[in-house]
Coordinates of C-alpha atoms in Angstrom, one line a residue:
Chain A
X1 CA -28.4 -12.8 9.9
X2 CA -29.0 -12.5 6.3
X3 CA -26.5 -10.9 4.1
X4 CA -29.6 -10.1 1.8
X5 CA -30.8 -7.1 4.2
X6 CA -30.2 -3.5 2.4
X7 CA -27.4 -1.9 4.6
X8 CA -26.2 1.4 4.6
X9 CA -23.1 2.7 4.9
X10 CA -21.1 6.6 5.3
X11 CA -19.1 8.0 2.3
X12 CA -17.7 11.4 2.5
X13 CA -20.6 13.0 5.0
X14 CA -23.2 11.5 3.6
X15 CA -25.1 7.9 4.5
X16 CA -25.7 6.1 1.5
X17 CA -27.1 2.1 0.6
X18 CA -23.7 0.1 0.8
X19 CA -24.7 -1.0 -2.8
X20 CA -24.0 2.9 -3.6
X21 CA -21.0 3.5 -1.8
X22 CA -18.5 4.4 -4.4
X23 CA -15.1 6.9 -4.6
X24 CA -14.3 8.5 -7.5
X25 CA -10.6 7.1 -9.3
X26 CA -8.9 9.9 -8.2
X27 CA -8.9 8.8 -4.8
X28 CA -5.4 8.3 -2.8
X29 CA -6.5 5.0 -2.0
X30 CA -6.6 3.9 -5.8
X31 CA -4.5 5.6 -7.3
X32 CA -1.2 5.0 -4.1
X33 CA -2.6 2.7 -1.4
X34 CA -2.5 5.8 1.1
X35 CA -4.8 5.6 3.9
X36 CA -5.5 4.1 6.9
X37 CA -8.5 2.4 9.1
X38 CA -9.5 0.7 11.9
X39 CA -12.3 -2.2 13.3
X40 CA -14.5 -2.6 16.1
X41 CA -17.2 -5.2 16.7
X42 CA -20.8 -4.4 17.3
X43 CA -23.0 -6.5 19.5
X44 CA -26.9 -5.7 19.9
X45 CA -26.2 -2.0 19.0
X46 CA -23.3 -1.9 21.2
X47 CA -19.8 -1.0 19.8
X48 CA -17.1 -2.9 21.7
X49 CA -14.2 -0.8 23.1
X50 CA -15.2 2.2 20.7
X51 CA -13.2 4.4 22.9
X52 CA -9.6 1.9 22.1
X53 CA -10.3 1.8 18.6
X54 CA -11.1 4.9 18.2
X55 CA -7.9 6.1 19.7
X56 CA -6.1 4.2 17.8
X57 CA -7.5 5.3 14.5
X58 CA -6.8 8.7 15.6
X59 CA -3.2 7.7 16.0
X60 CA -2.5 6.1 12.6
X61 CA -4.7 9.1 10.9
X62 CA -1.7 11.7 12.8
X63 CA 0.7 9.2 11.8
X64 CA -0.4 9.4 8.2
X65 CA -0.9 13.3 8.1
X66 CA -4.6 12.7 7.8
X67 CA -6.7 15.3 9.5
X68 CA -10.3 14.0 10.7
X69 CA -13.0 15.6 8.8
X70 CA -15.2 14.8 11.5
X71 CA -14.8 15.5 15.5
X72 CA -14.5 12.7 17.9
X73 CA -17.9 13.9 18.9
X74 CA -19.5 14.0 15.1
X75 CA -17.7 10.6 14.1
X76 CA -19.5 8.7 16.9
X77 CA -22.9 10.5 15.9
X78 CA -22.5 8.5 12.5
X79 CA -21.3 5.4 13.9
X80 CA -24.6 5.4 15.8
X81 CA -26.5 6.7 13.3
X82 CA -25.1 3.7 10.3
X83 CA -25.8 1.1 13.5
X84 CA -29.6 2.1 14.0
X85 CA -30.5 2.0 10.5
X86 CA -28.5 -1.3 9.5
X87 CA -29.7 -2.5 12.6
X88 CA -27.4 -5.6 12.7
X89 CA -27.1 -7.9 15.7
X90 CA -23.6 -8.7 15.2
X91 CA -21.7 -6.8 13.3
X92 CA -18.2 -5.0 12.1
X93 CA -17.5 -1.4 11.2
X94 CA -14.6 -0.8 9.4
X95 CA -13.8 2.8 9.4
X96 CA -11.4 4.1 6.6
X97 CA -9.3 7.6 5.8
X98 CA -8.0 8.0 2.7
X99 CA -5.6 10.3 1.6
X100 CA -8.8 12.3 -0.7
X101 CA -9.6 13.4 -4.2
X102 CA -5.7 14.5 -5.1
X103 CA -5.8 16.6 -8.0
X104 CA -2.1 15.6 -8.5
X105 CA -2.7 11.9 -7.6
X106 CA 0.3 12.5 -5.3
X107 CA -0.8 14.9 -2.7
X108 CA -2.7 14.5 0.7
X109 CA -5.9 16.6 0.3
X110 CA -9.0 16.8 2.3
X111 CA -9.0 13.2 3.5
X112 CA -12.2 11.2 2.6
X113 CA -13.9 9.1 5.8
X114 CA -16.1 5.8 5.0
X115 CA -18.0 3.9 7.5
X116 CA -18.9 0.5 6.3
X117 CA -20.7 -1.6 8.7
X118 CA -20.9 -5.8 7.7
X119 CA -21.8 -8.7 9.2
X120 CA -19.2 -10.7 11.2
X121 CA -18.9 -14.2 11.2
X122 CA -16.8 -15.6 14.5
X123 CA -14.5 -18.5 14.1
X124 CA -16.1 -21.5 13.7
X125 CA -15.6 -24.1 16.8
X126 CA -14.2 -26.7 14.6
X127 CA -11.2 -24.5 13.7
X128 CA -10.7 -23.4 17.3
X129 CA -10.2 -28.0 18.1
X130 CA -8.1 -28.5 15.1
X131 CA -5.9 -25.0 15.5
X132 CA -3.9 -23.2 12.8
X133 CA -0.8 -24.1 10.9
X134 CA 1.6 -21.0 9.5
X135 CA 4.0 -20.5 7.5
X136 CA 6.7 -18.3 8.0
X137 CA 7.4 -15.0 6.0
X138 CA 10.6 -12.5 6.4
X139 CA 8.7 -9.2 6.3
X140 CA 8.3 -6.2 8.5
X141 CA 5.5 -3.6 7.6
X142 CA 6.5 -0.4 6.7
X143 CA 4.9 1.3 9.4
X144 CA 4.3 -1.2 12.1
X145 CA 2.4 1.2 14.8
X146 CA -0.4 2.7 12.6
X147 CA -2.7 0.5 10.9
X148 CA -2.3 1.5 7.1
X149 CA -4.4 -0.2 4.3
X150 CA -1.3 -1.7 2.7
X151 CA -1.8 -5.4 3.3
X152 CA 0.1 -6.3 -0.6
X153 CA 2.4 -8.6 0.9
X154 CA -0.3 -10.8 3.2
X155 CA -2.6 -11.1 0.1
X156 CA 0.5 -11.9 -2.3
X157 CA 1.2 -14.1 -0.1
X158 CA -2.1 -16.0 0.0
X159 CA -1.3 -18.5 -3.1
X160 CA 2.0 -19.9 -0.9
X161 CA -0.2 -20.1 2.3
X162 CA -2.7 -22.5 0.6
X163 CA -0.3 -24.1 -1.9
X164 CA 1.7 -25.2 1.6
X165 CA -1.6 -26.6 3.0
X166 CA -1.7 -23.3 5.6
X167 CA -4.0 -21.1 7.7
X168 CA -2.0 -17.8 7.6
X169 CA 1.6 -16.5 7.4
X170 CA 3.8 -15.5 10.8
X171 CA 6.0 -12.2 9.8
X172 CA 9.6 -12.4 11.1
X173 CA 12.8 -10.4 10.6
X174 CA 16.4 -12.4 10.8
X175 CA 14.1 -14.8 12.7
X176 CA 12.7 -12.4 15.3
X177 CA 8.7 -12.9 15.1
X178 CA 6.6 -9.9 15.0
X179 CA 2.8 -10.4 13.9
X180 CA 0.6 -11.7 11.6
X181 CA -0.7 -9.9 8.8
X182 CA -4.2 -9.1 10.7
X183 CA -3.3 -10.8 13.4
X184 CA -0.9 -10.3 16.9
X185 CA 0.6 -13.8 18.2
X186 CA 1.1 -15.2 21.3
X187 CA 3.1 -18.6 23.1
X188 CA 3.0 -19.9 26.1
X189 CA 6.7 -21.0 27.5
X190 CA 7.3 -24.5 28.7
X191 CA 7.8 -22.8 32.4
X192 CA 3.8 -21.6 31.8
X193 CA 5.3 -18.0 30.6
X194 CA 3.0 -16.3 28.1
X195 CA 4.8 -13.8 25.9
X196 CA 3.6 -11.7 23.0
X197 CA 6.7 -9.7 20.7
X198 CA 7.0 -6.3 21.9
X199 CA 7.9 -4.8 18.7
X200 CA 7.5 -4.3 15.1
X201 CA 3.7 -5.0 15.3
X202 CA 0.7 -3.4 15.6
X203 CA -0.5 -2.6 18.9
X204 CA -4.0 -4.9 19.0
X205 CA -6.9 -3.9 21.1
X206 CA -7.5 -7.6 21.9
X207 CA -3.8 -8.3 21.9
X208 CA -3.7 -5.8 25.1
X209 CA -6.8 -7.2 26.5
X210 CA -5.1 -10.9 26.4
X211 CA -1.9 -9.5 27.6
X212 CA -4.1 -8.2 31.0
X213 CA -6.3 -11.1 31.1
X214 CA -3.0 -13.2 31.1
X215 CA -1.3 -11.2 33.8
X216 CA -4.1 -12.4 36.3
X217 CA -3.1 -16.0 35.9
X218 CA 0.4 -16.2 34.4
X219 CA 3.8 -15.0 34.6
X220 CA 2.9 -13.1 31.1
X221 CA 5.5 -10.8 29.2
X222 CA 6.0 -8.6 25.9
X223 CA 9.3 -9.5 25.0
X224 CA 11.4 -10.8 21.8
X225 CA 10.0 -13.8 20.5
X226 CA 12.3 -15.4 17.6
X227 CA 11.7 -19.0 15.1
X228 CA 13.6 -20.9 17.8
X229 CA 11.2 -20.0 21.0
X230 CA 8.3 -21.4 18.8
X231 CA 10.6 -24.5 18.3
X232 CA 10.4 -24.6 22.1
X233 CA 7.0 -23.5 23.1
X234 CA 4.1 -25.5 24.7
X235 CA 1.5 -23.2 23.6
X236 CA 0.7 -20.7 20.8
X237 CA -2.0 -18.9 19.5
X238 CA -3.0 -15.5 17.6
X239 CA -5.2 -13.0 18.5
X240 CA -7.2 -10.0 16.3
X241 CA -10.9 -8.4 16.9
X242 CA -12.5 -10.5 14.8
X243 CA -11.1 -14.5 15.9
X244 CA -10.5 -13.1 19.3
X245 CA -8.2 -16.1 20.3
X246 CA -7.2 -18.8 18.1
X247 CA -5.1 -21.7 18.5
X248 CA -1.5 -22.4 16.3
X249 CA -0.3 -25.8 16.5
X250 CA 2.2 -25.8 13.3
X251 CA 4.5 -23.1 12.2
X252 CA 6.3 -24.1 9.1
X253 CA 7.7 -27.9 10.1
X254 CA 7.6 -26.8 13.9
X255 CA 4.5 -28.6 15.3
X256 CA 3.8 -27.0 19.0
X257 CA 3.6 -28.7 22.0
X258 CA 1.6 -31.9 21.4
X259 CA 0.1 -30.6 18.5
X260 CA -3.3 -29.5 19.2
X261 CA -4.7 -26.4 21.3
X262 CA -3.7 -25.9 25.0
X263 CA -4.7 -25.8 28.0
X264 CA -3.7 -22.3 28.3
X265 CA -5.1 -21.1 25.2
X266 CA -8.6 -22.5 25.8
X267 CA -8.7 -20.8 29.6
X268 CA -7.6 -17.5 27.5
X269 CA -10.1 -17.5 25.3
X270 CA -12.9 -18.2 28.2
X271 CA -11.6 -15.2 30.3
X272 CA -11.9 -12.8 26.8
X273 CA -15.2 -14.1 26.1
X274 CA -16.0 -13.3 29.5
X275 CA -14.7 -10.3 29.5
X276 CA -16.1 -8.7 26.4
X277 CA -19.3 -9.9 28.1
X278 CA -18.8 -7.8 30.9
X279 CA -17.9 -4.9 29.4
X280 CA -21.2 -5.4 27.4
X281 CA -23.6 -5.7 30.1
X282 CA -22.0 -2.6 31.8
X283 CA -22.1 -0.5 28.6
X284 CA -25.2 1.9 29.1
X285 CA -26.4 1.4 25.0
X286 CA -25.5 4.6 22.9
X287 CA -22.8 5.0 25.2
Chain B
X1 CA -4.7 22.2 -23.4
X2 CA -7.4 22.9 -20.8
X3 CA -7.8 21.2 -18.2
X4 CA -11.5 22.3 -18.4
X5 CA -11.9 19.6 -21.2
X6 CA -14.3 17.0 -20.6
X7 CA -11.9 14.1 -20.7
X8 CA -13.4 10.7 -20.3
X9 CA -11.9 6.8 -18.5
X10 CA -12.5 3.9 -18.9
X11 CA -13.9 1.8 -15.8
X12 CA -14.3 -1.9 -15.9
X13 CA -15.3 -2.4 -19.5
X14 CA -16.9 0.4 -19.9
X15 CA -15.9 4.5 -20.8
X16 CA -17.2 6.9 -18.9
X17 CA -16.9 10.3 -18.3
X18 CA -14.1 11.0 -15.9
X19 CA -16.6 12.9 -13.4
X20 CA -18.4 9.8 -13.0
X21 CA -15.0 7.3 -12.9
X22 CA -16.3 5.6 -10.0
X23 CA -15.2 2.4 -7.7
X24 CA -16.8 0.6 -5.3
X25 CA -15.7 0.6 -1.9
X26 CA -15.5 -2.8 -2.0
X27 CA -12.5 -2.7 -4.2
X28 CA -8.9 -4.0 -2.7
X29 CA -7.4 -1.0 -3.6
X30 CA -9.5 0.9 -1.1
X31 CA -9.6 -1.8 1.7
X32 CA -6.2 -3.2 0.9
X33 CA -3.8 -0.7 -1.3
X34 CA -4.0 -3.8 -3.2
X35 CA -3.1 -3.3 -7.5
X36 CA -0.8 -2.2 -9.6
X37 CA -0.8 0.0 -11.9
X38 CA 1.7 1.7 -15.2
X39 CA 1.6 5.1 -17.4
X40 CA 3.0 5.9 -20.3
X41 CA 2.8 9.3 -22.7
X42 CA 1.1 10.0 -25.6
X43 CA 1.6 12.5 -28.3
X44 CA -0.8 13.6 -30.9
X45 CA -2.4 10.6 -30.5
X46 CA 0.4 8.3 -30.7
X47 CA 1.2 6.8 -27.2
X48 CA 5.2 6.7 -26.6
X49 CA 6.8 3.1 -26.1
X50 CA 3.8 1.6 -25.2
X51 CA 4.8 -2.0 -25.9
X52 CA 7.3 -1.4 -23.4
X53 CA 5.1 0.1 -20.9
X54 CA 2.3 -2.9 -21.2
X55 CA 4.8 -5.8 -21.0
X56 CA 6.1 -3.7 -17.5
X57 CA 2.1 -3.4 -16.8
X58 CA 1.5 -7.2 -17.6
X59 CA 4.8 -8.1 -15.6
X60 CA 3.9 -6.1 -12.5
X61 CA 0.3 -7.9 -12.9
X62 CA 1.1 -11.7 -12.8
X63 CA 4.1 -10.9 -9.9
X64 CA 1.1 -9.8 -7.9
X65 CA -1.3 -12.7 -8.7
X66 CA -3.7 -10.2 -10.9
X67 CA -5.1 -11.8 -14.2
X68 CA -5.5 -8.8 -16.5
X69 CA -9.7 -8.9 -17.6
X70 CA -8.8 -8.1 -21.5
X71 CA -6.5 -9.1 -23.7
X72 CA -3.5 -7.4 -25.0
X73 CA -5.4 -6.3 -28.3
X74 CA -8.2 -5.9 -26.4
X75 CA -6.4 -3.9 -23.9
X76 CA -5.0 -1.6 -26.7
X77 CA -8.2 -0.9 -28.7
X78 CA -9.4 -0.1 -25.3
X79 CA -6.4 2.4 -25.1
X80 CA -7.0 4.0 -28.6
X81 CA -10.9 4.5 -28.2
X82 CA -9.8 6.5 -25.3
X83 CA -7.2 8.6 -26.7
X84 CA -9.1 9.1 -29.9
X85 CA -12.0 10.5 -27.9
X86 CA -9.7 12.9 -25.3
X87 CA -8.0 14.0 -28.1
X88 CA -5.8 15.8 -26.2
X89 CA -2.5 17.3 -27.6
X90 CA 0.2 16.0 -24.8
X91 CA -0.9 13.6 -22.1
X92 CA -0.3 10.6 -19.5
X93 CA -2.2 7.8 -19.6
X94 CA -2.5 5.6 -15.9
X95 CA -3.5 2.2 -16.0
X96 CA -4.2 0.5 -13.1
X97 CA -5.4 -2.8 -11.9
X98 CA -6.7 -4.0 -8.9
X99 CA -8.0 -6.9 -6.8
X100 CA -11.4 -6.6 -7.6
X101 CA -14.7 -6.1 -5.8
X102 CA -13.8 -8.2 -2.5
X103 CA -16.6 -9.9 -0.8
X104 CA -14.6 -11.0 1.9
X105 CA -12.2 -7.3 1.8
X106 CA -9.3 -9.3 1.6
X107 CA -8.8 -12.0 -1.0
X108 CA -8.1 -11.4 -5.0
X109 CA -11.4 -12.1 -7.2
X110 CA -11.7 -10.4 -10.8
X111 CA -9.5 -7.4 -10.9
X112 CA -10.6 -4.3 -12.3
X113 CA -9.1 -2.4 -14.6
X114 CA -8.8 1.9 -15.2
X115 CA -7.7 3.4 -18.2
X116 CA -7.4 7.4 -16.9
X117 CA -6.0 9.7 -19.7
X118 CA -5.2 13.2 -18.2
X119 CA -3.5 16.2 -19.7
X120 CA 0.7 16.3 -18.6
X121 CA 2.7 18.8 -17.4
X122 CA 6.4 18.3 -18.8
X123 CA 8.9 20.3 -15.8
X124 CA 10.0 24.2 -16.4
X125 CA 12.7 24.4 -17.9
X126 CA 13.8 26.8 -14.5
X127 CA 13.8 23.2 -12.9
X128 CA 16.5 22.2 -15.6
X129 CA 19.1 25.2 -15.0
X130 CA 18.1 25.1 -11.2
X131 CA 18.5 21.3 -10.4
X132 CA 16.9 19.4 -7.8
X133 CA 17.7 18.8 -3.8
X134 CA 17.5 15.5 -2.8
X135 CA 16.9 14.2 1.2
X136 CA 17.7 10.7 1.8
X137 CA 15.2 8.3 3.4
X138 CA 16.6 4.6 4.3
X139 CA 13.9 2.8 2.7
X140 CA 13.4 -0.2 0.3
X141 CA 10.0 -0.8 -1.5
X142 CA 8.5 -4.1 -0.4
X143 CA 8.5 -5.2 -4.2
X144 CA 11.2 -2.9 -6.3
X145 CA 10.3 -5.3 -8.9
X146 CA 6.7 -4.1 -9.2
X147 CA 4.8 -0.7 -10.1
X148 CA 3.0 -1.4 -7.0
X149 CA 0.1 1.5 -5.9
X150 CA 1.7 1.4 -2.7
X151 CA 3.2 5.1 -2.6
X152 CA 2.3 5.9 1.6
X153 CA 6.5 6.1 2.4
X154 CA 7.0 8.4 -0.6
X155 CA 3.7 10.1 0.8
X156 CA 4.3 10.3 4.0
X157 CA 7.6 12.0 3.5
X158 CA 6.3 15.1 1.5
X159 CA 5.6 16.9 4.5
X160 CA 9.3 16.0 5.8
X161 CA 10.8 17.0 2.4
X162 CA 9.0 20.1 2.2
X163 CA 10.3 20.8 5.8
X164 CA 13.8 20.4 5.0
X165 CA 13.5 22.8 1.7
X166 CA 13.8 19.4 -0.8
X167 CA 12.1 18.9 -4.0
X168 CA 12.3 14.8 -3.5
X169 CA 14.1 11.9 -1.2
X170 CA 16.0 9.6 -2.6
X171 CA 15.7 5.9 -1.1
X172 CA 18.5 3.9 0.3
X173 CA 19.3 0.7 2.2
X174 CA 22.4 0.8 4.9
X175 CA 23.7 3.5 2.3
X176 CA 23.1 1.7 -0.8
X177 CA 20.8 4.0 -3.1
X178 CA 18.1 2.4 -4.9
X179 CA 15.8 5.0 -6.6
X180 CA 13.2 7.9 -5.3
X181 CA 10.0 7.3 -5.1
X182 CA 9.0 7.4 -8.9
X183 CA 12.2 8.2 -10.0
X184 CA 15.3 6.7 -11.0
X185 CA 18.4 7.8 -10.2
X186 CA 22.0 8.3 -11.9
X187 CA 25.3 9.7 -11.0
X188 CA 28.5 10.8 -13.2
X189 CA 31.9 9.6 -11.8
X190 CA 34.7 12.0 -11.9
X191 CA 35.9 9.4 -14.4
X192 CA 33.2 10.4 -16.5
X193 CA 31.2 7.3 -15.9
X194 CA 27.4 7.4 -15.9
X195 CA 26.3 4.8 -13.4
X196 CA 22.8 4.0 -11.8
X197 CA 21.6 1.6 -9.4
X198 CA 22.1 -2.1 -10.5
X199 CA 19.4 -3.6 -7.9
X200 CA 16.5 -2.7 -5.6
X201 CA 14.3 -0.2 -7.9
X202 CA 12.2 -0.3 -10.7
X203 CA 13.3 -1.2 -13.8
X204 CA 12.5 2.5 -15.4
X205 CA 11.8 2.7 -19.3
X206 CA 13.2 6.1 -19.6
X207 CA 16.0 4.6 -17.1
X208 CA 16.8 2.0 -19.7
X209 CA 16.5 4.7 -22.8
X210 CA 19.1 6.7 -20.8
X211 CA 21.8 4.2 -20.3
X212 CA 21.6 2.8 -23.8
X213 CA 22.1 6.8 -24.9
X214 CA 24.2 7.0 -22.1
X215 CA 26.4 4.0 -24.0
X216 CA 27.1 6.1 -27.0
X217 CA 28.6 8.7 -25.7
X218 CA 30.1 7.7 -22.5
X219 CA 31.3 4.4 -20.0
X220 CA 27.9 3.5 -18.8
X221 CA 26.9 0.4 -15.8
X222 CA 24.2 -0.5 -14.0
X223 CA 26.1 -1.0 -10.7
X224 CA 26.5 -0.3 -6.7
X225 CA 26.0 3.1 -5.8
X226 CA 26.5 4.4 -2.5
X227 CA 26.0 8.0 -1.2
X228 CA 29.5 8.0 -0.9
X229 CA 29.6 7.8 -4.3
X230 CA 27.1 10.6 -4.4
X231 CA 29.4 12.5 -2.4
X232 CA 32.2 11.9 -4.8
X233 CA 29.8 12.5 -8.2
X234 CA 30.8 14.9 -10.5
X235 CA 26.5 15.2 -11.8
X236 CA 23.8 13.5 -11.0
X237 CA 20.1 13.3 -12.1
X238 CA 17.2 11.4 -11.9
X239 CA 14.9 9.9 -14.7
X240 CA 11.3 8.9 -15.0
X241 CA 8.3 8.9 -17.6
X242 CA 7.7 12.7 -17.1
X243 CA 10.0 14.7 -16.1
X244 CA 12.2 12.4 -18.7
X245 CA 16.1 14.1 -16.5
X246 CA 16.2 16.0 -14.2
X247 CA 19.4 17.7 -12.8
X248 CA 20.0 16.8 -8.9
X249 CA 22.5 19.2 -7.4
X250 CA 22.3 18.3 -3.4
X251 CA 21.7 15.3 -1.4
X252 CA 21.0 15.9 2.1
X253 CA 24.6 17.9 3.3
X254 CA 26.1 16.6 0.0
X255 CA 26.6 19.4 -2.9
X256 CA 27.1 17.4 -6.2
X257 CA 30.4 18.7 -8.5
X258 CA 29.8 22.4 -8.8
X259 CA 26.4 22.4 -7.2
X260 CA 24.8 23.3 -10.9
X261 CA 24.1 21.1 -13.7
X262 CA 26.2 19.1 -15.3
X263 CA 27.0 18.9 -18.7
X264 CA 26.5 15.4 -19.1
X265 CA 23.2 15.2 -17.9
X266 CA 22.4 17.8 -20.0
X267 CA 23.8 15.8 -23.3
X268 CA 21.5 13.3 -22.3
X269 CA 18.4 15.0 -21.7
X270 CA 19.1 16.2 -25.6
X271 CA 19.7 12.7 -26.7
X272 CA 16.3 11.6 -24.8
X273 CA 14.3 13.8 -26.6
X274 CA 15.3 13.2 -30.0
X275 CA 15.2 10.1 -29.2
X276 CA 11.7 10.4 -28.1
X277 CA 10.8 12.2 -31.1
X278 CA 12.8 9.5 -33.7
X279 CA 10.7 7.6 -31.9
X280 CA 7.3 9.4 -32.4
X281 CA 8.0 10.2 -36.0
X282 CA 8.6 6.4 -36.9
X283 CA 5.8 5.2 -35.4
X284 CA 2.5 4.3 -37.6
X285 CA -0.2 6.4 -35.7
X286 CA -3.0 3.8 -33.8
X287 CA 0.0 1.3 -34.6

């Protein structure tokens, strides 16, 4: 998939060429960070778990005090509509909500809706054998449950994380883990336990769909998960739409288990894979 | 001073009219609330403390990993071509910077930089003799340090603040007060002290202009407050780049002294503005 190929992409009720796709300075987004969005995968035409993401933009919009211009009905008619024209075969859609064109530069207004529809590139396989290394960051989001655009302190942070020779950064409050800044995390117990934190994060779509594909094979838990547990742990990994599962094998000086991905990880990551599959083939297209 | 004027911005090295102040959606401030951004006065022509402001501007910039695209003349000539063609009587000028056109919507490339010069509304002076009520939120920004864009708890709250019959929420931390959301914040103790948060907010200019007035006339310290100090305040009042002090006469349950403004606050706001206009009259104009 070239990245040369003209896309299009849906700015304030109108599809336009992405190259086009502008908002005008007065925007809440520019001028205070307010909004909010969400991301689904596209495969072949097909949107993956529309109906979860969906929801869950929905939720962070009410969160925000961001009415919809669209209905659930209308927003899908221009997710389909941006997907036949760009015609991708495998894709993200990143749909945003700002707070609008505040005449104050304070006030919510009519929010403003973009659809912006990209190619995706999947992990490569070499980084799911070597596995990640984090570092460790003593942060909680301001709003953990809705998924704002406010990601200042993960992209501040991004000169530490390669100065210290690191994948990522692992959020944590007086040592109790939460998430990673686009990404939930997971570890496997040395009694086989696999445990995901049960607060302070956002609640990820694949996180959930680990969580039940864990359930059929493991004792698996949401539970506090704290600095010293990692110490302990056999396994960990992290898990967001776009890496699906990845492993972690160093956080800060802790190396995990013996270092590399695990057994449990890599079975994980074959049950999501085949699960996304499955829910592929059984999606009717245009669905 | 209409707002009907055509006004005109400046948008990544170039001036444009503000109808057509545009950014891509590419930018990190749309995909990321990612930038930072200052604004200063300007009177006749003659913007108010603007070294001040810029070395704030520049300060917030490098904290957050954002090389400025001009230099500081260049940055200033920029800032002159624009007031000299809004030529408007009494305005604001907002500069803001952000992380760029992202290809990859998340990490920092060349930031881009807005010049947007709009007409300013100094408060009623029925907001003086009134004074303000306060709610209190427990809150700390995720960089006090920094004139961050990130505004979505200040935002957020509006709806709350409007609920409760308040005019603004004041921020504190396990009952230590740190500032509102683009305000400052200062108390008078029944001793007569002026006092204002020592730690956790940003470090105001009109803040700082206050408590070296406040010097001359009174005790003044940059210290703990508490809003059992508020509770115990004889005045208090908040300061900030346009509403220069502003009376504040409840917090939440708490009626301040004799729940009208206090003569102290309103010495000050007399000193402020002929200190402001010392200021102006001194100053070379295009200096």
């Amino acid at each position: 998939m070239s990245t040369e190929k003209k896309l299009y992409a849906y700015v304030r009720q109108e599809i336009v060429p992405l190259g086009q796709a502008h908002l005008h300075v007065s925007d809440l987004a520019i001028q205070r960070g307010y909004g909010v969005f969400d991301y689904f995968r596209i495969s072949e035409g097909r949107p993956l778990f529309l109906e979860e993401y969906l929801a869950r933009f929905y939720e962070s919009a009410r969160l925000m005090h961001l009415p919809l211009p669209l209905s659930d009905e209308a927003l899908k008619a221009a997710i389909y509509k941006l997907v036949g024209l760009n015609a991708l075969a495998v894709s993200g859609m990143k749909m945003i909500l700002t707070g609008g064109y505040s005449d104050s530069g304070y006030d919510i207004v009519a929010p403003n809706l973009l659809l912006l529809q990209q190619p995706v590139t999947m992990p490569v396989q070499a980084l799911q054998e070597r596995g990640l290394k984090l570092i460790t960051h003593e942060y909680v989001r301001e709003f953990p449950e809705v998924k704002t655009i406010n990601y200042a302190m993960g992209i501040r942070l991004l000169q530490k994380i390669r100065e210290q020779g690191a994948d990522d950064v692992l959020y944590h409050h007086k040592g109790i883990v939460s998430e990673l800044p686009r990404c939930n995390f997971f570890l496997v117990r040395q009694d086989g336990t696999v445990v995901t934190p049960a607060h302070g994060m956002l609640q990820g779509v694949t996180r959930k769909h680990v969580l039940e594909l864990a359930t059929k094979r493991y004792p698996a838990v949401e539970a506090t998960v704290t600095l010293d547990d990692i110490r302990q742990a056999s396994e960990a990994f992290l898990t967001s739409t776009t890496k699906r599962i990845l492993p972690v094998v160093q956080v800060d000086d802790m190396v995990i288990g013996a270092g590399k991905p695990g057994a449990v990880t890599r079975q994980l990551l074959e049950d999501l894979v085949r699960f996304e599959e499955s829910h592929h083939q059984n999606q009717v297209p245009g669905e």
